[in-house]
Coordinates of C-alpha atoms in Angstrom, one line a residue:
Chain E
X1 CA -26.3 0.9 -59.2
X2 CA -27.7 4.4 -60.3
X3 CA -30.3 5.9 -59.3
X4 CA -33.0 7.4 -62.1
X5 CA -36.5 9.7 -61.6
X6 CA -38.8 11.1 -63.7
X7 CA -41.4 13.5 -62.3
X8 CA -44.6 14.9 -65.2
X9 CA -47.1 17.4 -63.6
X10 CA -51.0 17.4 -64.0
X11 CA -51.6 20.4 -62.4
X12 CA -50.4 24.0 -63.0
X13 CA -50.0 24.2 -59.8
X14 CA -47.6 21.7 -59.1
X15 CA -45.2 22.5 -62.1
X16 CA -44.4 25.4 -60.2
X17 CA -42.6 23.9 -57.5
X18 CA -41.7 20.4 -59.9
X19 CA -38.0 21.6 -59.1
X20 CA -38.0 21.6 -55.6
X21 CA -39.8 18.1 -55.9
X22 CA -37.2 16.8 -58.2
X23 CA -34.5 18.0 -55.9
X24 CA -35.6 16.0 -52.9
X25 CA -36.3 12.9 -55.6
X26 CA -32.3 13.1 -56.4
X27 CA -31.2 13.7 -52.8
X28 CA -32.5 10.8 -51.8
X29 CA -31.3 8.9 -54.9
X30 CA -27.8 9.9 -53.9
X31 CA -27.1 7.1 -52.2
X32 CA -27.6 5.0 -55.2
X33 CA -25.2 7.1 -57.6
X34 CA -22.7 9.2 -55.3
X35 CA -20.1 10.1 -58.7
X36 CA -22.8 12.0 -60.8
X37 CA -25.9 13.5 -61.1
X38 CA -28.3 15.5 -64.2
X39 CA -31.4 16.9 -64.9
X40 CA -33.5 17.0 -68.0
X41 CA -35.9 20.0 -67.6
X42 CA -38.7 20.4 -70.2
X43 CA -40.3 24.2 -69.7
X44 CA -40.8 27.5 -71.9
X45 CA -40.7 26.4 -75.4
X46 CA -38.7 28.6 -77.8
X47 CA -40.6 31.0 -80.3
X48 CA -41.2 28.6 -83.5
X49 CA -38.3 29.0 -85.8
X50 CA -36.0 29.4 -82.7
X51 CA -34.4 26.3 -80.6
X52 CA -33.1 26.3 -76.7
X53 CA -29.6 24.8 -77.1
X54 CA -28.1 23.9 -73.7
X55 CA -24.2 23.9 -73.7
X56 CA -21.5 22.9 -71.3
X57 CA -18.0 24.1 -70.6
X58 CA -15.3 22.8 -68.3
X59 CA -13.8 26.2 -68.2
X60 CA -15.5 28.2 -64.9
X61 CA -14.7 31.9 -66.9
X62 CA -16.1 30.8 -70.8
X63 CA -16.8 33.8 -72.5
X64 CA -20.4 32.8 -72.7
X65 CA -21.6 36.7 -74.8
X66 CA -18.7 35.9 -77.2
X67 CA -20.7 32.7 -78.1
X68 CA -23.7 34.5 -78.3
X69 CA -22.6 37.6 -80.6
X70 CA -21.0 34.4 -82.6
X71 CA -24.1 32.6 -83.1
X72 CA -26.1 36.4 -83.7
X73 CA -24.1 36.7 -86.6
X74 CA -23.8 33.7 -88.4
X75 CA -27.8 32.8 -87.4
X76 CA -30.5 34.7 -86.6
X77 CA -31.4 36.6 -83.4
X78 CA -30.3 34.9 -80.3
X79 CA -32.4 36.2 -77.1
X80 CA -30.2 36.8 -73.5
X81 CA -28.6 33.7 -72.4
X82 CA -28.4 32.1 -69.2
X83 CA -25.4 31.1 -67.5
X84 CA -26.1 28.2 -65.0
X85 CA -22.9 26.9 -63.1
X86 CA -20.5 25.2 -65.6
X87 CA -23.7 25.5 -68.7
X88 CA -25.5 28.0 -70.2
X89 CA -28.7 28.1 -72.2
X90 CA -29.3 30.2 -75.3
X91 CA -32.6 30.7 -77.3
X92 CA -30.6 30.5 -81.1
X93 CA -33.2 31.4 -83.9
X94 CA -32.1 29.3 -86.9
X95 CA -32.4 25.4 -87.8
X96 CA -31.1 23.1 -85.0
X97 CA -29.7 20.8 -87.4
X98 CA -27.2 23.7 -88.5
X99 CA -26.7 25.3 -85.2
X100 CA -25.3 22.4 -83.8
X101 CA -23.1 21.6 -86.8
X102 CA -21.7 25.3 -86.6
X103 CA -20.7 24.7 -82.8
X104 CA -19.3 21.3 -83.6
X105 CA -16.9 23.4 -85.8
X106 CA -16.6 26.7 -84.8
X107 CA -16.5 25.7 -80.9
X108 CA -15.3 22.3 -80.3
X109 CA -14.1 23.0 -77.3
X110 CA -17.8 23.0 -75.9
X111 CA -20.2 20.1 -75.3
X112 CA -24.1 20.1 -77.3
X113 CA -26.0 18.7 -74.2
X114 CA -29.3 19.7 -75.5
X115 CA -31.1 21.1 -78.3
X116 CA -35.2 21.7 -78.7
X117 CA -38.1 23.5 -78.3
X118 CA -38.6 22.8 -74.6
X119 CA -35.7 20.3 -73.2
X120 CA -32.8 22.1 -71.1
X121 CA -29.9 19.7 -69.5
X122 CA -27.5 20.1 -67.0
X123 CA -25.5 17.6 -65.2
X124 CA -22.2 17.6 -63.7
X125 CA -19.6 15.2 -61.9
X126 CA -19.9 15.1 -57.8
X127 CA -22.5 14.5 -55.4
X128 CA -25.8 14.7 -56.2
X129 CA -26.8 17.0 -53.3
X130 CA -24.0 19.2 -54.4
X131 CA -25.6 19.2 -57.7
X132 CA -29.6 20.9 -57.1
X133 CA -27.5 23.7 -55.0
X134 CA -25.8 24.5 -57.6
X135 CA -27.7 24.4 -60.2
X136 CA -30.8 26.3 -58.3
X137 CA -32.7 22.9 -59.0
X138 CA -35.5 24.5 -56.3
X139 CA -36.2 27.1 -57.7
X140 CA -37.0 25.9 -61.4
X141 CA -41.0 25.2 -62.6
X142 CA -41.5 22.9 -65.9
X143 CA -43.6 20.5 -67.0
X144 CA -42.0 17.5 -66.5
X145 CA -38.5 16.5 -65.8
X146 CA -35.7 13.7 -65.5
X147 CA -33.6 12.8 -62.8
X148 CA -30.5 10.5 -63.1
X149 CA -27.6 9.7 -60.5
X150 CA -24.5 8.0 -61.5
X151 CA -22.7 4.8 -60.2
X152 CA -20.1 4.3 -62.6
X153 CA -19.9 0.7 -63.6
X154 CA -18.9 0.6 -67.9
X155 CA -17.0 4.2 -68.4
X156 CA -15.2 7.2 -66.6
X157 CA -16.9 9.4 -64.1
X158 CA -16.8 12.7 -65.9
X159 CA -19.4 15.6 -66.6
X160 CA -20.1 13.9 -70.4
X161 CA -19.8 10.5 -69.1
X162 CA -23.0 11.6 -67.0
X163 CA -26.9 11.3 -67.6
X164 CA -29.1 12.7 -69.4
X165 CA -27.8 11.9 -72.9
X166 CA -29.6 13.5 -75.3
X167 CA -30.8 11.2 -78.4
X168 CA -32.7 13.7 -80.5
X169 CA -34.5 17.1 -80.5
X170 CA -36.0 17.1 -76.9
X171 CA -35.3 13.6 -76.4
X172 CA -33.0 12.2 -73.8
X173 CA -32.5 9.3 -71.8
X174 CA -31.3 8.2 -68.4
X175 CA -30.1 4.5 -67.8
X176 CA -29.5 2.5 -64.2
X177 CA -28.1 -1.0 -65.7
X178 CA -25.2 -1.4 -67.7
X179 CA -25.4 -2.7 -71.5
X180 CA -23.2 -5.6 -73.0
X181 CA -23.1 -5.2 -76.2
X182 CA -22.8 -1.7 -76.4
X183 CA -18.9 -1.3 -78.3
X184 CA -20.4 -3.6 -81.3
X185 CA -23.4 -1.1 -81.2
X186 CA -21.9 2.4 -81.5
X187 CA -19.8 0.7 -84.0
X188 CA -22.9 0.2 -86.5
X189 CA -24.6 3.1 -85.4
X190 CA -21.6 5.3 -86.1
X191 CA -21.5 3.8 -89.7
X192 CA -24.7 5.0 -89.9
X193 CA -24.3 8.1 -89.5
X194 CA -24.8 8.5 -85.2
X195 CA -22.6 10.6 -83.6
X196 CA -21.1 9.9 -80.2
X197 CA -19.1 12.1 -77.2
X198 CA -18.1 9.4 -75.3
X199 CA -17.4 5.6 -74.6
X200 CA -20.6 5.1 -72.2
X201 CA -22.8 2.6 -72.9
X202 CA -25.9 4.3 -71.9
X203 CA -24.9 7.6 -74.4
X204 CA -25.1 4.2 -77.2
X205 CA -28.7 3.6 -75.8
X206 CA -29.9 7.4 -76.6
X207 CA -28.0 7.0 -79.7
X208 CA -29.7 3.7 -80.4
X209 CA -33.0 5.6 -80.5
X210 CA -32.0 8.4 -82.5
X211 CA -31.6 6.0 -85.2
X212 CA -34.8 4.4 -84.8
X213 CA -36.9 7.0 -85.0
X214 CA -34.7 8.8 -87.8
X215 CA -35.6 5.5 -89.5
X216 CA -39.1 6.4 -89.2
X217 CA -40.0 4.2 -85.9
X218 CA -42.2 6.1 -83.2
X219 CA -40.8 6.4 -79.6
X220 CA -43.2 3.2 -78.9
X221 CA -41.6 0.9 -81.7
X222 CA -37.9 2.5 -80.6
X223 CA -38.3 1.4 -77.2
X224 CA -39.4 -2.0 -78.2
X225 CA -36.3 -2.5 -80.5
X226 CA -34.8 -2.2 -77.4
X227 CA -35.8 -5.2 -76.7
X228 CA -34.6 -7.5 -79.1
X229 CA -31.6 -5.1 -80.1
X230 CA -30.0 -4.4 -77.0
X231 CA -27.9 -6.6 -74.4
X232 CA -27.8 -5.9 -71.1
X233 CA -29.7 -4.8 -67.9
X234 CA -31.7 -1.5 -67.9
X235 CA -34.3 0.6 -66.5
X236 CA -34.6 3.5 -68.8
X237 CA -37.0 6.8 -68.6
X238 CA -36.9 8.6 -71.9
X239 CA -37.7 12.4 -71.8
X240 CA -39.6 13.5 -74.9
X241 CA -41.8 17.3 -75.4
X242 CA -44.6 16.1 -74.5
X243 CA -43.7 13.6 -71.6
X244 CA -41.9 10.8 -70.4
X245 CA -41.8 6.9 -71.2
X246 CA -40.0 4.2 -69.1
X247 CA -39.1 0.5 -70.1
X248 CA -37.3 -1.5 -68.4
X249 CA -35.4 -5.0 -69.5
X250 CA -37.3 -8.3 -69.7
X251 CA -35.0 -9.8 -66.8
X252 CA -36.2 -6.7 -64.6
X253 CA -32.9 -6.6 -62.5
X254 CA -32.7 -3.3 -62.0
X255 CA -35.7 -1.6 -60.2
X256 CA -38.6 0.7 -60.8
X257 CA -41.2 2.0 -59.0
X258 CA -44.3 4.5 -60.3
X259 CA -46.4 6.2 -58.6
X260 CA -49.7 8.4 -59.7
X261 CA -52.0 11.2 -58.2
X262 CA -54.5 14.1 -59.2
X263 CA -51.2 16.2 -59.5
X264 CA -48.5 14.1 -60.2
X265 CA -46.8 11.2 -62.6
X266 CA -43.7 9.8 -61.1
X267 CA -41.2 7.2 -61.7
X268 CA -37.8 6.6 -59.5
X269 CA -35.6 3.2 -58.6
X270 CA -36.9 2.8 -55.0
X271 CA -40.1 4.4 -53.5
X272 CA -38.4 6.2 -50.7
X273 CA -37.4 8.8 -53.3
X274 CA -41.8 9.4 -54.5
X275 CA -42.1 9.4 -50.3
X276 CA -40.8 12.8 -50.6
X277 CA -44.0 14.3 -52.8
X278 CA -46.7 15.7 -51.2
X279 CA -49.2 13.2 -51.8
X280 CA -47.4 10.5 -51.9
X281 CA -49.3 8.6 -49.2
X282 CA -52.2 7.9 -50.6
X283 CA -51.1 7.8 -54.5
X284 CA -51.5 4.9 -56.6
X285 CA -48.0 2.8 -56.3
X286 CA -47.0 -0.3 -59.0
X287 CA -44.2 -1.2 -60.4
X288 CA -43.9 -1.7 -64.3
X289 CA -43.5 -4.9 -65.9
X290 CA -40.8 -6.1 -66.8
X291 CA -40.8 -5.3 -71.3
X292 CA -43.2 -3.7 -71.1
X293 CA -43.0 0.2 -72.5
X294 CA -44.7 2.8 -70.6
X295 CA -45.4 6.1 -72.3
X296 CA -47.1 9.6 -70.5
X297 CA -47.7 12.2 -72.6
X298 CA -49.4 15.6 -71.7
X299 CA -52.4 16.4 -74.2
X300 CA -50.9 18.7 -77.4
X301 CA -52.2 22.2 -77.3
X302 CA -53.2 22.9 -81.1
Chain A
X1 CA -48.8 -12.3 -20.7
X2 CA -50.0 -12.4 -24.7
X3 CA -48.7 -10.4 -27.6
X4 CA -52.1 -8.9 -27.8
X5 CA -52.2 -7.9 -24.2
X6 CA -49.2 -6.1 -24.5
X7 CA -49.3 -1.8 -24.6
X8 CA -47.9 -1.0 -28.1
X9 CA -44.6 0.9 -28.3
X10 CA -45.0 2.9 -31.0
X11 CA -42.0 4.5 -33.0
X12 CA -42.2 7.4 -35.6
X13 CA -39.8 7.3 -38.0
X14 CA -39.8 11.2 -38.7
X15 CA -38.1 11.2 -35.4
X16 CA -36.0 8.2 -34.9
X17 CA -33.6 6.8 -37.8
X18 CA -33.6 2.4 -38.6
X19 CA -30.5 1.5 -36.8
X20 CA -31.9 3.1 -33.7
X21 CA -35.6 1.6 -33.9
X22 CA -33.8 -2.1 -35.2
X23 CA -31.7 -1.8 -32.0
X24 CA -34.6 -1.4 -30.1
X25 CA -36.3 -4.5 -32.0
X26 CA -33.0 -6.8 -31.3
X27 CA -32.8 -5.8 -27.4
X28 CA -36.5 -7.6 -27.2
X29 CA -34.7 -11.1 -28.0
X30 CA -35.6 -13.5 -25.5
X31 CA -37.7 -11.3 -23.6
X32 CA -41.6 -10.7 -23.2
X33 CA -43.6 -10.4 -26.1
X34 CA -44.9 -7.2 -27.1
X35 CA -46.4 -4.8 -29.5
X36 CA -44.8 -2.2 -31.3
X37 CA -46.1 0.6 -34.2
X38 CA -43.9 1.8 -36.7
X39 CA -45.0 5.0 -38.0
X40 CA -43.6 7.2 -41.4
X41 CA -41.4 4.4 -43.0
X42 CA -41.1 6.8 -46.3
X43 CA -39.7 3.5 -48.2
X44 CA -36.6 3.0 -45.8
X45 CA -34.8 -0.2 -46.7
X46 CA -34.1 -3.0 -43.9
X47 CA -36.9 -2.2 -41.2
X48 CA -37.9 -4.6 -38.6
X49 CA -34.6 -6.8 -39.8
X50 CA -33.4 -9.4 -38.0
X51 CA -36.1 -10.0 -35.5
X52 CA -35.6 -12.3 -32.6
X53 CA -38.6 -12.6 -30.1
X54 CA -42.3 -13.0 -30.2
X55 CA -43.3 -9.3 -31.2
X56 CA -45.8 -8.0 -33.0
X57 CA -44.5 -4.7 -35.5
X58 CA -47.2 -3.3 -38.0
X59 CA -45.6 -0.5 -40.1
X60 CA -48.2 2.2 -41.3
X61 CA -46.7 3.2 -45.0
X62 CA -44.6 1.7 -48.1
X63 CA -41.1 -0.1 -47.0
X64 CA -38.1 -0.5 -48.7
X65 CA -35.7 -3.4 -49.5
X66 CA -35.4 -6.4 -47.2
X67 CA -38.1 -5.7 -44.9
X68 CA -38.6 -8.0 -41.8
X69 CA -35.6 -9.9 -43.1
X70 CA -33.9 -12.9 -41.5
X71 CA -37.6 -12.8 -38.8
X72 CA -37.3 -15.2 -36.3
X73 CA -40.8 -15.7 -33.8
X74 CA -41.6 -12.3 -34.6
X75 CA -44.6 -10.9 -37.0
X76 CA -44.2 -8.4 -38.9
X77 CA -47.5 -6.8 -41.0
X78 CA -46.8 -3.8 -43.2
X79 CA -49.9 -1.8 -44.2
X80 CA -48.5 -0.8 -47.7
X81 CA -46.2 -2.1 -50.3
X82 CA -42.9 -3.7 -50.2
X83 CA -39.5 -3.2 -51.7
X84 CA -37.4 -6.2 -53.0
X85 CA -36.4 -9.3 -50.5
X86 CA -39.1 -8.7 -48.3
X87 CA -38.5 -11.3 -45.3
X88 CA -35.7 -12.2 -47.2
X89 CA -34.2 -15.7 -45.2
X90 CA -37.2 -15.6 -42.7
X91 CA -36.6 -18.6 -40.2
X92 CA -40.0 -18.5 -38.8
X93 CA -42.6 -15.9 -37.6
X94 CA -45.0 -14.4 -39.8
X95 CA -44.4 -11.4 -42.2
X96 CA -48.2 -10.0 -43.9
X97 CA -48.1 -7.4 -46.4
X98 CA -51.1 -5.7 -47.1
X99 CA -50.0 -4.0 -50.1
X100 CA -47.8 -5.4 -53.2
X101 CA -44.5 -6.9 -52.7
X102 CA -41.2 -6.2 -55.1
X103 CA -38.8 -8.4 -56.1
X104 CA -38.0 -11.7 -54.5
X105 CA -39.9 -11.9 -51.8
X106 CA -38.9 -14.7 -49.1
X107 CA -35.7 -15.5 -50.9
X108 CA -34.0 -18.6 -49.9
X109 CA -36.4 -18.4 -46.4
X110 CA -36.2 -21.5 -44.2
X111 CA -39.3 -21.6 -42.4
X112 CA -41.8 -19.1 -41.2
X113 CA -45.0 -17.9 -43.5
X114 CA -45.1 -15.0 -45.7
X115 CA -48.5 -13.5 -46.6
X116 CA -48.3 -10.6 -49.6
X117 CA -52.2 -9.9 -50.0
X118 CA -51.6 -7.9 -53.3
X119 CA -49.8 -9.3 -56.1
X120 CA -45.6 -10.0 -55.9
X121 CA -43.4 -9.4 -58.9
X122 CA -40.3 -11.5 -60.0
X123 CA -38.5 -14.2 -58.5
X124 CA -41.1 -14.8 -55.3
X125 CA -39.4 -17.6 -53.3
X126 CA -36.7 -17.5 -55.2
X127 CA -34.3 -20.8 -53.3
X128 CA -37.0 -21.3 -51.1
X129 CA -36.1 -23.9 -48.3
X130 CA -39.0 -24.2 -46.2
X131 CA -40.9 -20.9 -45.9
X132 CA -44.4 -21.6 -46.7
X133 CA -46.2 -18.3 -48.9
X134 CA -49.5 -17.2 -50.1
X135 CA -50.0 -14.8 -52.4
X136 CA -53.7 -13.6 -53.0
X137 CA -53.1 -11.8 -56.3
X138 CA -50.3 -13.0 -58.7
X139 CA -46.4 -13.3 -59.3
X140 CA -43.9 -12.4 -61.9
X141 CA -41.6 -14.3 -63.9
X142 CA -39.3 -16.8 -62.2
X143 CA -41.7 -17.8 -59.2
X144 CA -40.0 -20.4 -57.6
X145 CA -37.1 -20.7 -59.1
X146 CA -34.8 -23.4 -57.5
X147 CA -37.3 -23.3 -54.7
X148 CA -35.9 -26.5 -52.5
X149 CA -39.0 -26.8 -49.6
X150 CA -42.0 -25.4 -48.9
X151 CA -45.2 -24.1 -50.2
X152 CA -45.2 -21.1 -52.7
X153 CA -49.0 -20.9 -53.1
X154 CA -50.3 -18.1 -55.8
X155 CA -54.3 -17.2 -56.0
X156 CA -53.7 -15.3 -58.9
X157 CA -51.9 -16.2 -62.0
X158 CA -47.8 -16.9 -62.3
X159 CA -45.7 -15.2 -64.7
X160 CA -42.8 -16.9 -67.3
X161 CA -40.8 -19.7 -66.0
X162 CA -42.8 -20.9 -62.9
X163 CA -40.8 -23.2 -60.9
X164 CA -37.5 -23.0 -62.6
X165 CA -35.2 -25.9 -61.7
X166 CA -37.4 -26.7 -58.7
X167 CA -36.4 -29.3 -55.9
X168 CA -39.0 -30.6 -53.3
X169 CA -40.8 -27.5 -53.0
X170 CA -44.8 -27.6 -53.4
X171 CA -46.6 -24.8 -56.0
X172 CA -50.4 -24.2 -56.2
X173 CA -51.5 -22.0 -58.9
X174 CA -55.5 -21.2 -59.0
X175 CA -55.2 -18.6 -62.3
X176 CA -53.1 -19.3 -65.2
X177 CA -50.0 -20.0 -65.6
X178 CA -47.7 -18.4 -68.3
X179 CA -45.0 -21.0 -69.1
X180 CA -43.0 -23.6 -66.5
X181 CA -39.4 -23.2 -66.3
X182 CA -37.2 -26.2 -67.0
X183 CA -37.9 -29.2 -65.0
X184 CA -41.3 -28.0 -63.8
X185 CA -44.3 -30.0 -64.4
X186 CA -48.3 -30.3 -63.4
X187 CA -48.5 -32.8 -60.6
X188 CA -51.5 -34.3 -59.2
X189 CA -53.5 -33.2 -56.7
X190 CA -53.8 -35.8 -53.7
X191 CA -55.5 -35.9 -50.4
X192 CA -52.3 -34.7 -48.6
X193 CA -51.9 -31.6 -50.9
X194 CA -55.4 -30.9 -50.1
X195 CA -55.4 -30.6 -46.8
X196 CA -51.6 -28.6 -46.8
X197 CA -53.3 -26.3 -49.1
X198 CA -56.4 -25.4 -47.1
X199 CA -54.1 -24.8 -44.4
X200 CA -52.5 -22.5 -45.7
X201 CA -55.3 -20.4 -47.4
X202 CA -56.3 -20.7 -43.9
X203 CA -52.7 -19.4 -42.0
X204 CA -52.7 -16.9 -45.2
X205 CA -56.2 -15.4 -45.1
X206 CA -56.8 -16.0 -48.2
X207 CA -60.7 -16.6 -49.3
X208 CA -59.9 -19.0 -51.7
X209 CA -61.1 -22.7 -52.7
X210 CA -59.2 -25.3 -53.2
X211 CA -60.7 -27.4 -55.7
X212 CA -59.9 -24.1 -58.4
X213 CA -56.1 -24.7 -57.3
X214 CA -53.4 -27.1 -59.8
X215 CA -50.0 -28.4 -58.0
X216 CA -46.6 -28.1 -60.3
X217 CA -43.1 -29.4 -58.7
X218 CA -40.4 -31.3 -60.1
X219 CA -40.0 -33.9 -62.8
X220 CA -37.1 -34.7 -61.4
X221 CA -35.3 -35.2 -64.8
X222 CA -32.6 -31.6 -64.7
X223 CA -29.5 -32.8 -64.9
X224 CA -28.7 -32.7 -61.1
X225 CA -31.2 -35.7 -60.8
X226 CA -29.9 -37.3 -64.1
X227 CA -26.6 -36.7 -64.7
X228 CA -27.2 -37.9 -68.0
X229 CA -29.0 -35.0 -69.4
X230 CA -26.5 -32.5 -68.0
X231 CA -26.3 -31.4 -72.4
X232 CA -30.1 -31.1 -72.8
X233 CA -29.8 -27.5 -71.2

């Protein structure tokens, strides 16, 4: 199974309390995906020149400054990070492309879950409604946001085996459906260059589109290589800066629903999860075709 | 004493969880009809399930999966969308949706009418074996598919692979019709498809005329007709 969401806001007003909303989304996904749950959080963009990395660590007492006075020296300023549970979140001025290859060799022992202007990820192994305690998922206002919890079908049930998997600067994607030919895949993409954490077929997905659009394709044209390029069953909801797009396989065995209002865009597997906005009543419900890519994207401030 | 004379028993879902409001529905069987009101269904799977007794529910609100399943007698209108396998294995009765309907809708029903007045996505009638249903708007790929009796009757237009390895089951398409799946071919309309059709735009309130309306069902020629062709799949 698996349960996925994806929440944009139209309204100020509404990405204020967007956490809270995406909370009661993955509570009531829970059910659907009891081993795992994450978050993709897009809000405050870094200062240009500067990147948010988000980093995890299975060790509860990480010497989280340590890293910081690390990455101070060897890039530019670094402003106060945040520890959040088992991650923390540091504003690294520098080019992303070098941070993360410093922290792939200086600290190995931590995992790159994000790196952008905007996009901040946190996920962890356990239940789902363990998951928005701990991780203060009420209190948090953004701009849009993605929701994923995790059945284990294809691969372990671990922290890295969990969704969101980034694929790109502010990208990520979550997956309910499981992929076929997914070994064959990271096999080629890793000859071309793709690096992967794990043996999760989704994580090959994200990694799928990272190449596309390093070849040049837009998230549009990525999506529909999908199509023809990937074997399997999937609903997907991609995270990018701007918004969020959604395809889902031309079968159509796993579900979707979306649902629109003045103040609201959402996506989840089952409607009892969009129930829980305020609104919800009266909002514009459909479900998306199957192969058919849909993309929302919030107007870009000049 | 009437359905519609009944008082209506009406049952907020804020308040009361499914098992508790399906018990209530199952302790009707073979006892007076009567009304009931389902209120705040917030997309719960498996409401008025397993019906047994000439009720009448109406939920206010979106359902979940496998709404009115397995209805026997009963009818069952839900003023909103539905989730996938709405009056999934429906033996008779009447299930209306006012609203869209997910994912195999009626699948494998025996007897019994399904109404969805919006459109229905994939797989509608999936193994249909004697459910009659009428779909104002349109269906998604695979309508039909192995459908073995009844009438899957579609006002709109039908997705890919209409009537997939169909058996004896009838299909009336008034809009177009993407592609037929294998075995699945235009038939003509006669006099006796006629009138079944009318009666069901009729049972199905659909405002609709039959003269705009083609038949598809079986050529008969898949390879559990003709054993012969079982290689030319």
């Amino acid at each position: 199974m698996c349960g996925i969401a994806g929440l944009f806001s139209k309204s100020s007003t509404f990405e204020g309390t967007l956490g809270t909303h995406l909370s009661s989304m993955l509570v009531e996904l829970a059910d659907r995906g009891p081993d795992s749950a994450g978050v993709a959080i897009y809000r405050d963009p870094a200062p240009s020149g500067s990147c948010k990395v988000s980093l995890f660590s299975p060790d509860p007492d990480y010497p989280w400054i340590d890293l910081a006075v690390g990455l101070a020296k060897a890039f530019g300023d670094v402003g106060e990070h945040t520890v959040i549970a088992s991650h923390a979140l540091l504003v690294v001025e520098g080019d992303p492309a070098e941070i993360e290859a410093w922290l792939a060799d200086c600290h190995p022992e931590l995992r790159v879950m994000s790196v952008g202007q905007s996009i901040e990820i946190y996920k962890e192994a356990g239940d789902p409604r363990r998951f928005v305690e701990r991780f203060s998922l009420a209190g948090v206002s953004a701009t849009h946001a993605l929701g994923h919890t995790r059945m284990a079908t294809e691969s372990r049930v671990t922290t890295e085996h969990s969704h969101p998997f980034s694929s790109g600067l502010d990208l990520c994607l979550v997956h309910n459906g499981s992929l076929s030919n997914h070994n064959r895949l990271r096999a080629f993409l890793r000859r071309e260059g793709i690096r992967f954490q794990t043996d999760n077929d989704s994580e090959v997905a994200a990694g799928y589109l990272t190449w596309r659009l390093s070849q040049g394709a837009d998230l549009e044209q990525a999506l529909q290589g999908c199509l023809t390029d990937l074997d399997g069953f999937y609903t997907f909801a991609v995270g990018t800066a701007d918004g969020f797009a959604v395809l889902r396989d031309p079968i159509a065995c796993k579900p979707a629903v979306m649902s629109e209002n003045d103040d609201w865009v959402a996506m989840a597997s089952e409607y009892r999860a969009i129930a829980t906005l305020p609104g919800a009543d009266d909002a514009r419900v459909w479900e998306p075709e199957p192969g058919r890519v849909y993309v929302w994207q919030r107007e870009r401030v000049a | 004493m009437s359905p519609a004379e009944a008082t209506i028993e009406s049952v907020d879902l804020a308040e009361v969880d499914v098992r508790e409001l399906n018990q209530r529905l199952h302790d009707l069987a073979g006892g007076e009809p009567s009304r009931w009101r389902v209120t705040n269904p917030g997309g719960a799977h498996a409401l008025a399930v397993g019906l047994d007794a000439e009720v009448e529910v109406e939920i206010d609100g979106h359902v979940g999966y496998y709404c009115a399943g397995m209805n026997k007698l009963a009818t069952v209108r839900v003023h909103g969308n539905c989730g996938t396998g709405v009056a999934e294995n429906i033996m008779s009765g009447t299930v209306i949706v006012d609203g869209d309907s997910s994912q195999s809708a009626a699948a494998t029903g025996r007897g019994g009418l399904l109404v969805v007045k919006g459109s229905a996505s994939a797989r509608c009638g999936i193994s249909m074996k004697g459910v009659d249903i009428v779909v104002h708007g349109s269906v998604g790929h695979a309508g039909g598919f192995m459908a073995q009796r009844g009438a899957l009757v579609i006002c709109g237009d039908a997705g890919p692979d209409l009537g997939d390895s169909i058996y004896e089951a009838h299909i009336y398409v008034r809009g177009e019709v993407a592609s037929l799946g294998a075995d699945c071919i235009e038939k003509e309309m006669r006099e006796e498809h006629r009138s079944e059709l009318a009666a069901l735009l009729e049972r199905g309130e659909a405002d609709a005329d039959v003269a705009e309306f083609r038949r598809y069902g079986s050529a008969r020629e898949l390879y559990n007709f003709k054993v012969d062709n079982a290689g030319a799949y």
